[in-house]
Short mmCIF file of C-alpha atoms and ligand atoms in Angstrom, two decimals:
data_model
loop_
_atom_site.label_atom_id
_atom_site.label_comp_id
_atom_site.label_asym_id
_atom_site.label_seq_id
_atom_site.Cartn_x
_atom_site.Cartn_y
_atom_site.Cartn_z
CA UNK A 196 -0.03 -0.13 0.07
CA UNK A 197 1.08 3.49 -0.60
CA UNK A 198 2.61 5.51 1.99
CA UNK A 199 1.61 8.77 0.48
CA UNK A 200 -0.97 10.71 2.34
CA UNK A 201 -4.62 10.45 0.86
CA UNK A 202 -4.71 14.11 -0.12
CA UNK A 203 -1.63 14.18 -1.87
CA UNK A 204 -2.49 11.18 -4.10
CA UNK A 205 -2.85 10.80 -7.65
CA UNK A 206 -6.16 11.35 -9.14
CA UNK A 207 -6.98 11.67 -12.83
CA UNK A 208 -9.11 15.15 -13.22
CA UNK A 209 -9.67 15.38 -16.72
CA UNK A 210 -10.51 13.54 -19.95
CA UNK A 211 -10.45 14.64 -23.48
CA UNK A 212 -10.17 13.00 -27.21
CA UNK A 213 -10.94 13.72 -30.68
CA UNK A 214 -13.14 11.49 -32.76
CA UNK A 215 -11.67 8.35 -33.61
CA UNK A 216 -11.75 7.99 -37.67
CA UNK A 217 -9.50 6.36 -40.60
CA UNK A 218 -8.80 9.98 -41.76
CA UNK A 219 -8.72 12.80 -39.47
CA UNK A 220 -7.63 15.51 -42.45
CA UNK A 221 -5.38 17.26 -39.92
CA UNK A 222 -1.93 16.84 -38.30
CA UNK A 223 -1.19 14.96 -35.07
CA UNK A 224 -0.19 17.81 -33.26
CA UNK A 225 -3.49 19.49 -34.03
CA UNK A 226 -5.32 15.92 -32.69
CA UNK A 227 -2.90 16.34 -29.42
CA UNK A 228 -3.75 20.18 -28.94
CA UNK A 229 -7.39 19.59 -29.27
CA UNK A 230 -7.43 16.37 -27.23
CA UNK A 231 -5.42 18.22 -24.48
CA UNK A 232 -7.48 21.20 -24.37
CA UNK A 233 -10.69 19.48 -23.76
CA UNK A 234 -9.14 17.30 -21.14
CA UNK A 235 -7.99 20.68 -19.53
CA UNK A 236 -11.27 21.96 -19.54
CA UNK A 237 -12.65 18.94 -18.51
CA UNK A 238 -10.73 18.84 -15.46
CA UNK A 239 -11.92 22.67 -14.77
CA UNK A 240 -8.48 24.17 -15.15
CA UNK A 241 -6.62 26.45 -17.81
CA UNK A 242 -3.50 25.52 -19.61
CA UNK A 243 -1.46 28.02 -17.44
CA UNK A 244 -2.24 25.18 -14.59
CA UNK A 245 -0.29 22.34 -16.54
CA UNK A 246 3.20 22.44 -15.45
CA UNK A 247 4.24 18.48 -16.34
CA UNK A 248 3.79 16.31 -19.31
CA UNK A 249 3.94 12.69 -20.21
CA UNK A 250 3.65 11.09 -23.65
CA UNK A 251 4.82 8.04 -25.39
CA UNK A 252 8.24 7.82 -26.37
CA UNK A 253 6.98 6.75 -29.93
CA UNK A 254 5.00 9.96 -29.89
CA UNK A 255 5.54 12.04 -32.87
CA UNK A 256 4.55 15.38 -30.61
CA UNK A 257 7.14 17.46 -29.37
CA UNK A 258 6.46 18.94 -26.05
CA UNK A 259 7.56 22.53 -27.05
CA UNK A 260 5.06 22.40 -29.89
CA UNK A 261 2.30 21.08 -27.76
CA UNK A 262 2.86 23.82 -25.06
CA UNK A 263 3.31 26.53 -27.83
CA UNK A 264 -0.38 25.35 -29.06
CA UNK A 265 -1.99 25.19 -25.83
CA UNK A 266 -0.40 28.18 -24.33
CA UNK A 267 1.32 26.60 -21.25
CA UNK A 268 3.80 28.68 -20.05
CA UNK A 269 6.28 26.33 -18.52
CA UNK A 270 6.85 22.51 -18.18
CA UNK A 271 8.84 21.87 -14.86
CA UNK A 272 8.37 17.99 -15.43
CA UNK A 273 8.86 16.20 -18.75
CA UNK A 274 8.80 12.51 -19.48
CA UNK A 275 7.84 9.62 -21.76
CA UNK A 276 7.41 6.07 -21.62
CA UNK A 277 9.49 3.44 -23.08
CA UNK A 278 8.11 0.86 -25.95
CA UNK A 279 4.50 0.90 -27.56
CA UNK A 280 1.15 0.36 -26.31
CA UNK A 281 2.34 -1.73 -23.52
CA UNK A 282 3.39 1.40 -21.66
CA UNK A 283 -0.27 3.24 -21.77
CA UNK A 284 -0.78 2.53 -18.40
CA UNK A 285 2.77 4.03 -17.40
CA UNK A 286 1.72 7.41 -18.59
CA UNK A 287 -0.19 7.64 -15.68
CA UNK A 288 2.43 5.88 -13.59
CA UNK A 289 4.74 8.52 -14.35
CA UNK A 290 2.28 11.35 -13.94
CA UNK A 291 1.15 10.19 -10.76
CA UNK A 292 4.81 9.65 -9.46
CA UNK A 293 5.45 13.30 -10.53
CA UNK A 294 2.48 15.18 -8.79
CA UNK A 295 2.64 12.73 -5.55
CA UNK A 296 6.26 13.71 -5.03
CA UNK A 297 5.56 17.47 -5.77
CA UNK A 298 7.87 17.36 -9.12
CA UNK A 299 4.66 18.87 -10.76
CA UNK A 300 1.13 20.09 -9.87
CA UNK A 301 -0.94 19.07 -12.99
CA UNK A 302 0.51 16.78 -15.43
CA UNK A 303 -0.96 16.43 -19.19
CA UNK A 304 -0.67 13.26 -20.48
CA UNK A 305 -1.40 13.03 -24.12
CA UNK A 306 -1.03 10.47 -27.19
CA UNK A 307 -2.35 11.56 -31.01
CA UNK A 308 -1.34 10.07 -34.26
CA UNK A 309 -2.66 9.37 -37.82
CA UNK A 310 -2.45 5.66 -37.70
CA UNK A 311 -4.54 4.98 -40.20
CA UNK A 312 -4.15 7.65 -43.06
CA UNK A 313 -0.35 8.13 -42.17
CA UNK A 314 2.08 5.81 -40.48
CA UNK A 315 0.41 2.44 -40.38
CA UNK A 316 1.54 0.17 -37.54
CA UNK A 317 0.01 -2.96 -39.28
CA UNK A 318 2.49 -2.39 -42.54
CA UNK A 319 5.46 -4.42 -43.11
CA UNK A 320 8.60 -2.59 -42.13
CA UNK A 321 10.26 -2.04 -45.27
CA UNK A 322 13.52 0.32 -44.52
CA UNK A 323 16.34 -1.32 -42.89
CA UNK A 324 15.76 -1.15 -38.98
CA UNK A 325 18.44 0.79 -37.00
CA UNK A 326 17.08 -1.31 -33.73
CA UNK A 327 19.39 -4.53 -33.87
CA UNK A 328 16.18 -6.33 -32.18
CA UNK A 329 14.81 -6.54 -35.55
CA UNK A 330 18.08 -8.56 -36.97
CA UNK A 331 17.08 -11.89 -35.96
CA UNK A 332 13.39 -11.56 -37.09
CA UNK A 333 13.06 -9.59 -39.95
CA UNK A 334 15.33 -11.46 -42.46
CA UNK A 335 13.03 -14.53 -41.46
CA UNK A 336 9.78 -12.89 -42.69
CA UNK A 337 8.95 -11.22 -39.26
CA UNK A 338 8.10 -7.88 -40.56
CA UNK A 339 4.73 -6.91 -39.10
CA UNK A 340 3.12 -7.03 -35.60
CA UNK A 341 0.69 -9.74 -36.69
CA UNK A 342 3.33 -11.87 -37.61
CA UNK A 343 5.56 -11.23 -34.84
CA UNK A 344 2.96 -11.70 -32.36
CA UNK A 345 1.08 -14.84 -33.92
CA UNK A 346 4.38 -16.82 -33.48
CA UNK A 347 3.95 -16.79 -29.76
CA UNK A 348 0.21 -17.07 -30.00
CA UNK A 349 0.53 -20.44 -31.78
CA UNK A 350 2.17 -22.05 -28.87
CA UNK A 351 -0.69 -20.91 -26.50
CA UNK A 352 -3.36 -22.46 -29.07
CA UNK A 353 -1.66 -25.68 -28.94
CA UNK A 354 -1.24 -25.85 -25.71
CA UNK A 355 -4.72 -25.46 -25.00
CA UNK A 356 -6.36 -26.73 -28.03
CA UNK A 357 -7.65 -23.78 -29.51
CA UNK A 358 -8.63 -22.64 -32.62
CA UNK A 359 -8.88 -19.13 -34.35
CA UNK A 360 -12.73 -19.34 -33.92
CA UNK A 361 -12.14 -19.19 -30.14
CA UNK A 362 -10.16 -16.07 -30.31
CA UNK A 363 -13.31 -15.00 -32.50
CA UNK A 364 -15.44 -15.38 -29.32
CA UNK A 365 -13.73 -12.18 -27.71
CA UNK A 366 -14.59 -9.97 -31.01
CA UNK A 367 -18.15 -10.49 -31.00
CA UNK A 368 -18.33 -9.47 -27.52
CA UNK A 369 -16.12 -6.19 -28.33
CA UNK A 370 -18.38 -5.74 -31.37
CA UNK A 371 -21.45 -5.81 -29.36
CA UNK A 372 -20.02 -3.19 -26.95
CA UNK A 373 -18.80 -1.10 -29.78
CA UNK A 374 -22.34 -1.35 -31.16
CA UNK A 375 -23.89 0.98 -28.36
CA UNK A 376 -21.10 3.33 -28.15
CA UNK A 377 -21.41 6.54 -29.99
CA UNK A 378 -17.69 7.30 -30.04
CA UNK A 379 -16.61 3.99 -31.37
CA UNK A 380 -16.07 3.25 -35.28
CA UNK A 381 -17.96 0.09 -35.18
CA UNK A 382 -20.91 1.97 -33.53
CA UNK A 383 -24.26 0.11 -34.89
CA UNK A 384 -21.96 -2.54 -36.20
CA UNK A 385 -22.41 -5.87 -34.16
CA UNK A 386 -20.80 -9.03 -35.80
CA UNK A 387 -21.48 -12.83 -35.38
CA UNK A 388 -18.71 -15.14 -35.12
CA UNK A 389 -19.33 -16.47 -38.72
CA UNK A 390 -18.61 -12.86 -39.77
CA UNK A 391 -15.33 -13.14 -37.73
CA UNK A 392 -14.60 -16.36 -39.64
CA UNK A 393 -15.21 -14.93 -43.17
CA UNK A 394 -12.78 -12.24 -42.23
CA UNK A 395 -9.39 -12.97 -44.28
CA UNK A 396 -6.26 -14.69 -43.17
CA UNK A 397 -3.90 -12.00 -42.02
CA UNK A 398 -1.33 -14.74 -40.29
CA UNK A 399 -2.53 -18.38 -40.59
CA UNK A 400 -4.14 -20.33 -39.03
CA UNK A 401 -3.96 -17.56 -35.98
CA UNK A 402 -5.18 -14.35 -36.78
CA UNK A 403 -8.13 -12.91 -39.21
CA UNK A 404 -8.70 -9.41 -40.03
CA UNK A 405 -10.95 -9.37 -37.39
CA UNK A 406 -8.54 -10.25 -34.53
CA UNK A 407 -6.43 -7.16 -35.47
CA UNK A 408 -6.97 -3.93 -33.88
CA UNK A 409 -8.43 -1.00 -35.68
CA UNK A 410 -5.66 1.06 -37.35
CA UNK A 411 -7.16 4.92 -36.18
CA UNK A 412 -6.32 8.47 -36.63
CA UNK A 413 -7.10 10.42 -33.23
CA UNK A 414 -5.91 11.75 -30.00
CA UNK A 415 -6.56 11.24 -26.21
CA UNK A 416 -5.40 13.26 -23.16
CA UNK A 417 -5.75 13.04 -19.58
CA UNK A 418 -4.87 15.48 -16.53
CA UNK A 419 -3.39 14.00 -13.44
CA UNK A 420 -3.07 16.10 -10.25
CA UNK A 421 -3.24 15.46 -6.59
CA UNK A 422 -6.54 14.80 -4.75
CA UNK A 423 -6.19 17.84 -2.50
CA UNK A 424 -6.12 20.08 -5.91
CA UNK A 425 -9.17 18.33 -7.48
CA UNK A 426 -11.48 18.97 -4.41
CA UNK A 427 -11.34 22.73 -5.89
CA UNK A 428 -12.24 21.72 -9.14
CA UNK A 429 -15.88 21.04 -10.61
CA UNK A 430 -14.90 17.88 -12.41
CA UNK A 431 -15.33 14.29 -10.78
CA UNK A 432 -11.90 13.02 -9.94
CA UNK A 433 -10.87 9.32 -10.17
CA UNK A 434 -8.82 7.93 -8.01
CA UNK A 435 -5.37 6.13 -8.87
CA UNK A 436 -5.18 3.38 -6.40
CA UNK A 437 -2.38 1.60 -8.33
CA UNK A 438 -0.37 2.10 -11.36
CA UNK A 439 2.69 0.09 -12.10
CA UNK A 440 4.97 -1.33 -15.03
CA UNK A 441 7.34 -4.43 -15.83
CA UNK A 442 10.07 -4.89 -17.70
CA UNK A 443 11.74 -8.18 -17.60
CA UNK A 444 15.33 -9.31 -18.05
CA UNK A 445 14.41 -11.49 -21.17
CA UNK A 446 11.52 -10.26 -22.43
CA UNK A 447 10.34 -7.94 -25.05
CA UNK A 448 7.36 -6.08 -26.32
CA UNK A 449 7.59 -7.64 -29.89
CA UNK A 450 10.21 -10.42 -30.09
CA UNK A 451 9.41 -12.54 -26.37
CA UNK A 452 10.36 -15.66 -27.79
CA UNK A 453 13.67 -16.50 -25.69
CA UNK A 454 13.50 -18.14 -22.41
CA UNK A 455 9.96 -17.34 -22.64
CA UNK A 456 6.95 -19.80 -21.33
CA UNK A 457 4.76 -18.41 -24.08
CA UNK A 458 1.78 -19.83 -22.74
CA UNK A 459 1.67 -17.06 -20.08
CA UNK A 460 2.03 -13.10 -20.14
CA UNK A 461 4.90 -12.40 -17.45
CA UNK A 462 4.97 -8.89 -17.32
CA UNK A 463 0.88 -9.04 -16.97
CA UNK A 464 0.94 -11.36 -14.19
CA UNK A 465 3.85 -9.19 -12.45
CA UNK A 466 1.80 -6.05 -13.20
CA UNK A 467 -1.28 -7.98 -11.71
CA UNK A 468 0.34 -8.99 -8.43
CA UNK A 469 1.68 -5.89 -7.89
CA UNK A 470 -1.32 -3.68 -8.67
CA UNK A 471 -3.66 -6.02 -6.38
CA UNK A 472 -1.12 -5.69 -3.48
CA UNK A 473 -1.06 -1.56 -3.54
CA UNK A 474 -4.44 -1.29 -4.13
CA UNK A 475 -5.07 -4.14 -1.56
CA UNK A 476 -7.87 -5.76 -3.66
CA UNK A 477 -8.25 -8.77 -5.33
CA UNK A 478 -9.49 -9.77 -8.88
CA UNK A 479 -12.86 -10.30 -7.45
CA UNK A 480 -12.95 -6.82 -6.49
CA UNK A 481 -12.84 -5.24 -10.04
CA UNK A 482 -15.85 -4.36 -11.44
CA UNK A 483 -14.88 -3.72 -15.26
CA UNK A 484 -11.64 -4.41 -16.65
CA UNK A 485 -10.22 -2.53 -19.66
CA UNK A 486 -7.46 -4.72 -21.45
CA UNK A 487 -5.37 -3.73 -23.95
CA UNK A 488 -5.82 -5.91 -27.06
CA UNK A 489 -3.73 -5.29 -30.49
CA UNK A 490 -4.63 -8.83 -31.54
CA UNK A 491 -7.58 -11.02 -29.79
CA UNK A 492 -4.96 -13.38 -28.25
CA UNK A 493 -3.95 -10.79 -25.85
CA UNK A 494 -7.17 -10.43 -23.70
CA UNK A 495 -7.00 -14.40 -23.20
CA UNK A 496 -3.33 -14.31 -22.04
CA UNK A 497 -4.03 -10.98 -19.75
CA UNK A 498 -7.33 -12.47 -18.49
CA UNK A 499 -5.26 -15.03 -17.02
CA UNK A 500 -2.18 -13.51 -16.13
CA UNK A 501 -4.41 -11.05 -14.22
CA UNK A 502 -6.20 -13.49 -12.24
CA UNK A 503 -9.55 -13.27 -13.68
CA UNK A 504 -9.67 -17.19 -14.58
CA UNK A 505 -6.72 -19.87 -14.56
CA UNK A 506 -4.48 -20.83 -17.14
CA UNK A 507 -6.01 -21.67 -20.37
CA UNK A 508 -9.37 -20.78 -18.78
CA UNK A 509 -9.84 -18.02 -20.66
CA UNK A 510 -11.95 -19.61 -23.74
CA UNK A 511 -14.58 -20.73 -21.07
CA UNK A 512 -14.45 -17.64 -19.31
CA UNK A 513 -15.78 -16.30 -22.32
CA UNK A 514 -18.07 -18.73 -23.26
CA UNK A 515 -19.56 -18.45 -20.12
CA UNK A 516 -20.42 -14.75 -20.73
CA UNK A 517 -18.41 -13.06 -17.84
CA UNK A 518 -16.95 -10.33 -20.16
CA UNK A 519 -20.28 -9.13 -22.08
CA UNK A 520 -23.13 -7.53 -21.10
CA UNK A 521 -24.48 -8.74 -18.14
CA UNK A 522 -21.20 -10.55 -16.73
CA UNK A 523 -19.59 -11.11 -13.71
CA UNK A 524 -16.46 -8.85 -15.56
CA UNK A 525 -17.59 -6.65 -18.13
CA UNK A 526 -14.43 -6.07 -20.60
CA UNK A 527 -13.68 -3.18 -22.73
CA UNK A 528 -16.98 -1.77 -22.81
CA UNK A 529 -16.26 0.79 -25.08
CA UNK A 530 -15.88 -1.98 -27.72
CA UNK A 531 -11.84 -2.04 -26.84
CA UNK A 532 -8.98 -1.33 -29.44
CA UNK A 533 -10.72 -3.30 -32.48
CA UNK A 534 -14.09 -1.71 -31.55
CA UNK A 535 -13.75 1.75 -30.85
CA UNK A 536 -10.70 2.43 -32.03
CA UNK A 537 -6.68 2.21 -31.40
CA UNK A 538 -5.00 5.28 -29.86
CA UNK A 539 -2.34 3.12 -28.41
CA UNK A 540 -4.72 2.06 -25.45
CA UNK A 541 -4.94 5.38 -23.92
CA UNK A 542 -8.73 5.44 -25.02
CA UNK A 543 -9.24 2.37 -22.45
CA UNK A 544 -8.03 4.63 -19.65
CA UNK A 545 -10.56 7.33 -20.47
CA UNK A 546 -13.42 4.85 -20.63
CA UNK A 547 -12.32 3.34 -17.51
CA UNK A 548 -12.65 6.96 -16.05
CA UNK A 549 -16.07 7.13 -17.79
CA UNK A 550 -17.01 4.27 -16.05
CA UNK A 551 -16.44 5.45 -12.50
CA UNK A 552 -17.98 8.78 -13.10
CA UNK A 553 -20.91 7.17 -14.16
CA UNK A 554 -20.84 8.44 -17.67
CA UNK A 555 -19.97 5.76 -20.19
CA UNK A 556 -22.00 4.78 -22.72
CA UNK A 557 -22.49 1.34 -21.90
CA UNK A 558 -22.26 2.07 -18.25
CA UNK A 559 -21.98 -0.44 -15.53
CA UNK A 560 -24.13 0.54 -12.30
CA UNK A 561 -22.31 0.90 -9.18
CA UNK A 562 -18.76 0.24 -10.76
CA UNK A 563 -16.19 1.14 -8.05
CA UNK A 564 -12.76 -0.53 -9.17
CA UNK A 565 -11.81 -0.41 -13.00
CA UNK A 566 -8.82 -2.21 -13.52
CA UNK A 567 -6.75 -0.82 -16.89
CA UNK A 568 -4.21 -3.28 -18.46
CA UNK A 569 -2.05 -2.36 -21.14
CA UNK A 570 0.09 -6.00 -20.52
CA UNK A 571 3.46 -4.33 -19.57
CA UNK A 572 2.05 -1.51 -17.37
CA UNK A 573 -1.19 -1.34 -15.54
CA UNK A 574 -3.57 0.92 -13.46
CA UNK A 575 -6.35 -0.09 -10.72
CA UNK A 576 -8.52 3.13 -10.55
CA UNK A 577 -11.42 3.65 -8.16
CA UNK A 578 -14.54 5.85 -7.31
CA UNK A 579 -13.35 6.65 -4.04
CA UNK A 580 -9.84 7.00 -2.48
CA UNK B 136 12.90 -17.30 -55.36
CA UNK B 137 12.40 -15.36 -51.56
CA UNK B 138 13.54 -11.92 -51.31
CA UNK B 139 14.93 -11.20 -47.98
CA UNK B 140 14.62 -7.93 -45.90
CA UNK B 141 18.43 -8.14 -45.05
CA UNK B 142 19.74 -7.53 -41.01
CA UNK B 143 21.98 -4.48 -40.35
CA UNK B 144 24.69 -6.14 -38.54
CA UNK B 145 26.48 -4.63 -36.09
CA UNK B 146 29.45 -5.33 -33.59
CA UNK B 147 27.25 -7.50 -31.38
CA UNK B 148 25.77 -9.50 -33.83
CA UNK B 149 27.98 -9.97 -37.01
CA UNK B 150 29.46 -13.21 -35.71
CA UNK B 151 25.73 -15.03 -36.37
CA UNK B 152 26.02 -13.85 -39.96
CA UNK B 153 29.43 -14.79 -40.52
CA UNK B 154 29.11 -17.96 -39.12
CA UNK B 155 25.91 -18.78 -41.25
CA UNK B 156 27.69 -17.54 -44.46
CA UNK B 157 30.49 -20.54 -43.22
CA UNK B 158 27.82 -22.86 -42.97
CA UNK B 159 27.74 -22.84 -39.12
CA UNK B 160 24.85 -22.11 -36.61
CA UNK B 161 26.96 -19.84 -34.05
CA UNK B 162 25.15 -18.60 -30.85
CA UNK B 163 27.20 -16.24 -28.54
CA UNK B 164 28.85 -17.48 -25.75
CA UNK B 165 30.53 -15.73 -22.68
CA UNK B 166 33.92 -16.83 -22.74
CA UNK B 167 34.26 -16.33 -18.86
CA UNK B 168 31.20 -18.22 -17.35
CA UNK B 169 29.94 -19.88 -20.55
CA UNK B 170 26.39 -18.36 -20.07
CA UNK B 171 24.89 -18.95 -23.77
CA UNK B 172 22.92 -15.49 -24.68
CA UNK B 173 20.50 -15.39 -27.47
CA UNK B 174 20.03 -12.64 -29.05
CA UNK B 175 23.37 -11.34 -28.45
CA UNK B 176 24.13 -8.84 -26.00
CA UNK B 177 27.49 -6.93 -25.56
CA UNK B 178 27.83 -8.01 -21.87
CA UNK B 179 27.24 -11.29 -19.88
CA UNK B 180 24.30 -10.51 -17.52
CA UNK B 181 25.17 -13.58 -15.56
CA UNK B 182 29.06 -12.47 -14.77
CA UNK B 183 29.64 -9.09 -16.55
CA UNK B 184 32.03 -9.97 -18.57
CA UNK B 185 32.84 -8.88 -22.13
CA UNK B 186 34.75 -11.41 -23.63
CA UNK B 187 32.68 -13.84 -25.59
CA UNK B 188 33.75 -16.86 -27.94
CA UNK B 189 30.74 -18.60 -29.75
CA UNK B 190 28.69 -22.21 -29.43
CA UNK B 191 28.33 -24.39 -32.64
CA UNK B 192 25.16 -25.63 -32.62
CA UNK B 193 24.54 -29.30 -34.10
CA UNK B 194 21.50 -27.64 -35.54
CA UNK B 195 19.20 -30.32 -34.44
CA UNK B 196 15.88 -28.94 -32.72
CA UNK B 197 12.05 -29.19 -32.53
CA UNK B 198 9.20 -27.14 -33.65
CA UNK B 199 8.41 -24.65 -30.72
CA UNK B 200 5.70 -23.08 -32.46
CA UNK B 201 5.19 -21.81 -36.20
CA UNK B 202 2.98 -19.81 -38.29
CA UNK B 203 2.03 -19.59 -42.23
CA UNK B 204 3.12 -16.03 -43.32
CA UNK B 205 0.11 -14.78 -45.94
CA UNK B 206 0.01 -11.03 -44.94
CA UNK B 207 0.38 -9.31 -48.76
CA UNK B 208 3.78 -8.28 -48.50
CA UNK B 209 6.16 -7.81 -51.33
CA UNK B 210 9.25 -10.06 -50.29
CA UNK B 211 6.83 -12.88 -49.62
CA UNK B 212 5.39 -13.32 -52.70
CA UNK B 213 4.81 -17.20 -51.59
CA UNK B 214 3.81 -18.28 -48.34
CA UNK B 215 6.56 -18.63 -45.88
CA UNK B 216 6.82 -20.70 -42.65
CA UNK B 217 8.36 -19.06 -39.75
CA UNK B 218 9.02 -21.29 -36.86
CA UNK B 219 10.55 -20.79 -33.41
CA UNK B 220 13.28 -23.93 -33.24
CA UNK B 221 14.02 -25.44 -29.71
CA UNK B 222 17.89 -26.08 -30.48
CA UNK B 223 18.86 -29.40 -28.73
CA UNK B 224 21.47 -27.41 -26.96
CA UNK B 225 18.62 -25.77 -24.96
CA UNK B 226 18.32 -22.46 -26.77
CA UNK B 227 15.51 -21.13 -28.94
CA UNK B 228 15.70 -19.59 -32.41
CA UNK B 229 13.65 -18.05 -35.05
CA UNK B 230 13.85 -19.35 -38.70
CA UNK B 231 11.95 -20.60 -41.56
CA UNK B 232 11.23 -24.15 -42.55
CA UNK B 233 11.70 -24.90 -46.37
CA UNK B 234 10.48 -27.56 -48.35
CA UNK B 235 7.58 -28.40 -46.14
CA UNK B 236 3.66 -28.20 -46.66
CA UNK B 237 1.93 -26.62 -44.03
CA UNK B 238 -0.12 -29.82 -43.06
CA UNK B 239 2.84 -31.77 -42.36
CA UNK B 240 3.87 -29.41 -39.83
CA UNK B 241 3.35 -29.82 -35.82
CA UNK B 242 4.66 -28.22 -32.84
CA UNK B 243 7.35 -30.63 -31.33
CA UNK B 244 8.65 -31.96 -35.03
CA UNK B 245 12.01 -32.76 -35.23
CA UNK B 246 14.14 -30.58 -37.64
CA UNK B 247 17.51 -29.94 -38.98
CA UNK B 248 19.34 -26.90 -39.94
CA UNK B 249 20.32 -26.24 -43.77
CA UNK B 250 21.96 -23.17 -45.16
CA UNK B 251 20.17 -21.31 -47.71
CA UNK B 252 21.93 -18.28 -49.70
CA UNK B 253 19.21 -15.72 -50.52
CA UNK B 254 18.95 -12.92 -52.44
CA UNK B 255 18.26 -9.57 -50.42
CA UNK B 256 15.65 -6.50 -51.32
CA UNK B 257 18.65 -4.16 -51.50
CA UNK B 258 20.14 -6.22 -54.43
CA UNK B 259 22.81 -8.39 -52.34
CA UNK B 260 22.86 -11.94 -51.07
CA UNK B 261 22.77 -13.46 -47.56
CA UNK B 262 22.91 -16.96 -46.16
CA UNK B 263 20.11 -17.80 -43.49
CA UNK B 264 20.01 -20.64 -41.08
CA UNK B 265 16.88 -22.50 -42.35
CA UNK B 266 15.26 -25.90 -41.31
CA UNK B 267 13.84 -29.19 -42.73
CA UNK B 268 12.00 -31.73 -41.36
CA UNK B 269 14.76 -34.10 -39.85
CA UNK B 270 16.50 -36.50 -42.40
CA UNK B 271 15.06 -34.31 -45.51
CA UNK B 272 17.45 -32.80 -47.74
CA UNK B 273 16.99 -29.77 -49.10
CA UNK B 274 15.86 -29.25 -52.61
CA UNK B 275 18.37 -27.35 -55.01
CA UNK B 276 17.29 -23.84 -54.75
ZN1 ZN C 254 29.37 -14.69 -18.05
#
């Protein structure tokens, strides 16, 4: 448990985002600025109140360009998370560390890109990659995230006797949630398992098109401050009960093949253990889970690693209806990254805040604790301290 | 003919590609404590030594996992089987399974290394360690 006094603990005070689309028609910087100003105003603050920022190492929007666009006079804390979407929750961890320690009073967290109309993550890496981690993989044909991840997912399927149709069970649930979320790109477009099975192979026999997240243009921002500061603001604060990350010695966000048990998401398991201990909660206390999914199988691996079901039991957990409407653990109630859109996992944190404020399009009544997992980082957010 | 996107070898992993060109499957080994590390790294995480030699592997192993690469990418005109191989020395390697029909592949199948010279997308050539079902001989490529 944290030894930071309750009044100094971190809260998420503001959320903002642009529309999620396949073609924004404007610069990533504009998307970042629009989402950021929306989040600052949602918090009841003005840009001059922001004195810290966090974004992804991969984000293309420079901090100075952001503060110039928004009219933020000075940042006294500025940080970036390593890696890609696995670090989505680590942005909040860094922001919380900054406000709880006093290194900043109000931290703006942003992520924005044109990931569909601009650089598409799903396309092959054509240019020689300066990161030597690619050397032992790209020459053998591992040049897209789908292929890179699928090589590990196949082992999980083999161990538990799963087929691609089992992964489609998750897609059907996610698209059901998205169908009633007006922010979702697949609003009013639910699918059946037959639709999933009719989508084309991306990596046979592991992933079809409808197992993949939705490359998206858009921006998301959040504002993190201390509970004592939020008490003076008009917005409803959401409390950061736990925020942690995991980078392990032989792990890798893409090429995690070596010295690994491919049937377990080891970072998510470490993140889960630490989160529950810090928050003083158990998996049974979680009302809603937001689980990063670049591809459907990572939902299975995280459900197991986070203790919501046992190893190899995620398929049955989904079949039993736990993660859908009326289930014991609604998962990705915005439609997730393959139903609402893929803003590198940050839109899942926005949904968690809405669930705790009671303002989500698919509101789960009485939600007290929402867990957000990005695999390599995670949060437990609470309606109360 | 597969066109390969070439690696950009550096001081830490050039030995792997040099070995393949000589028909050897080499893994980096700490010259002080003998710890094998793959992928390569400049320092031994076990003892801190910077001195390395190489373990020449037998090339025998089993398939840990596999995919059929279908994504419509240009170099992969024909579907390519990518495998994770558990080498008999106890280390894991990414490679390809050649001259093998997808319906005969299964987790745990025994495989042997072969060395295949491939053309690269930048107009050069590279020798890749590849794998065949155990006992099978590579067709002339
Ligand atoms: Zn050593």
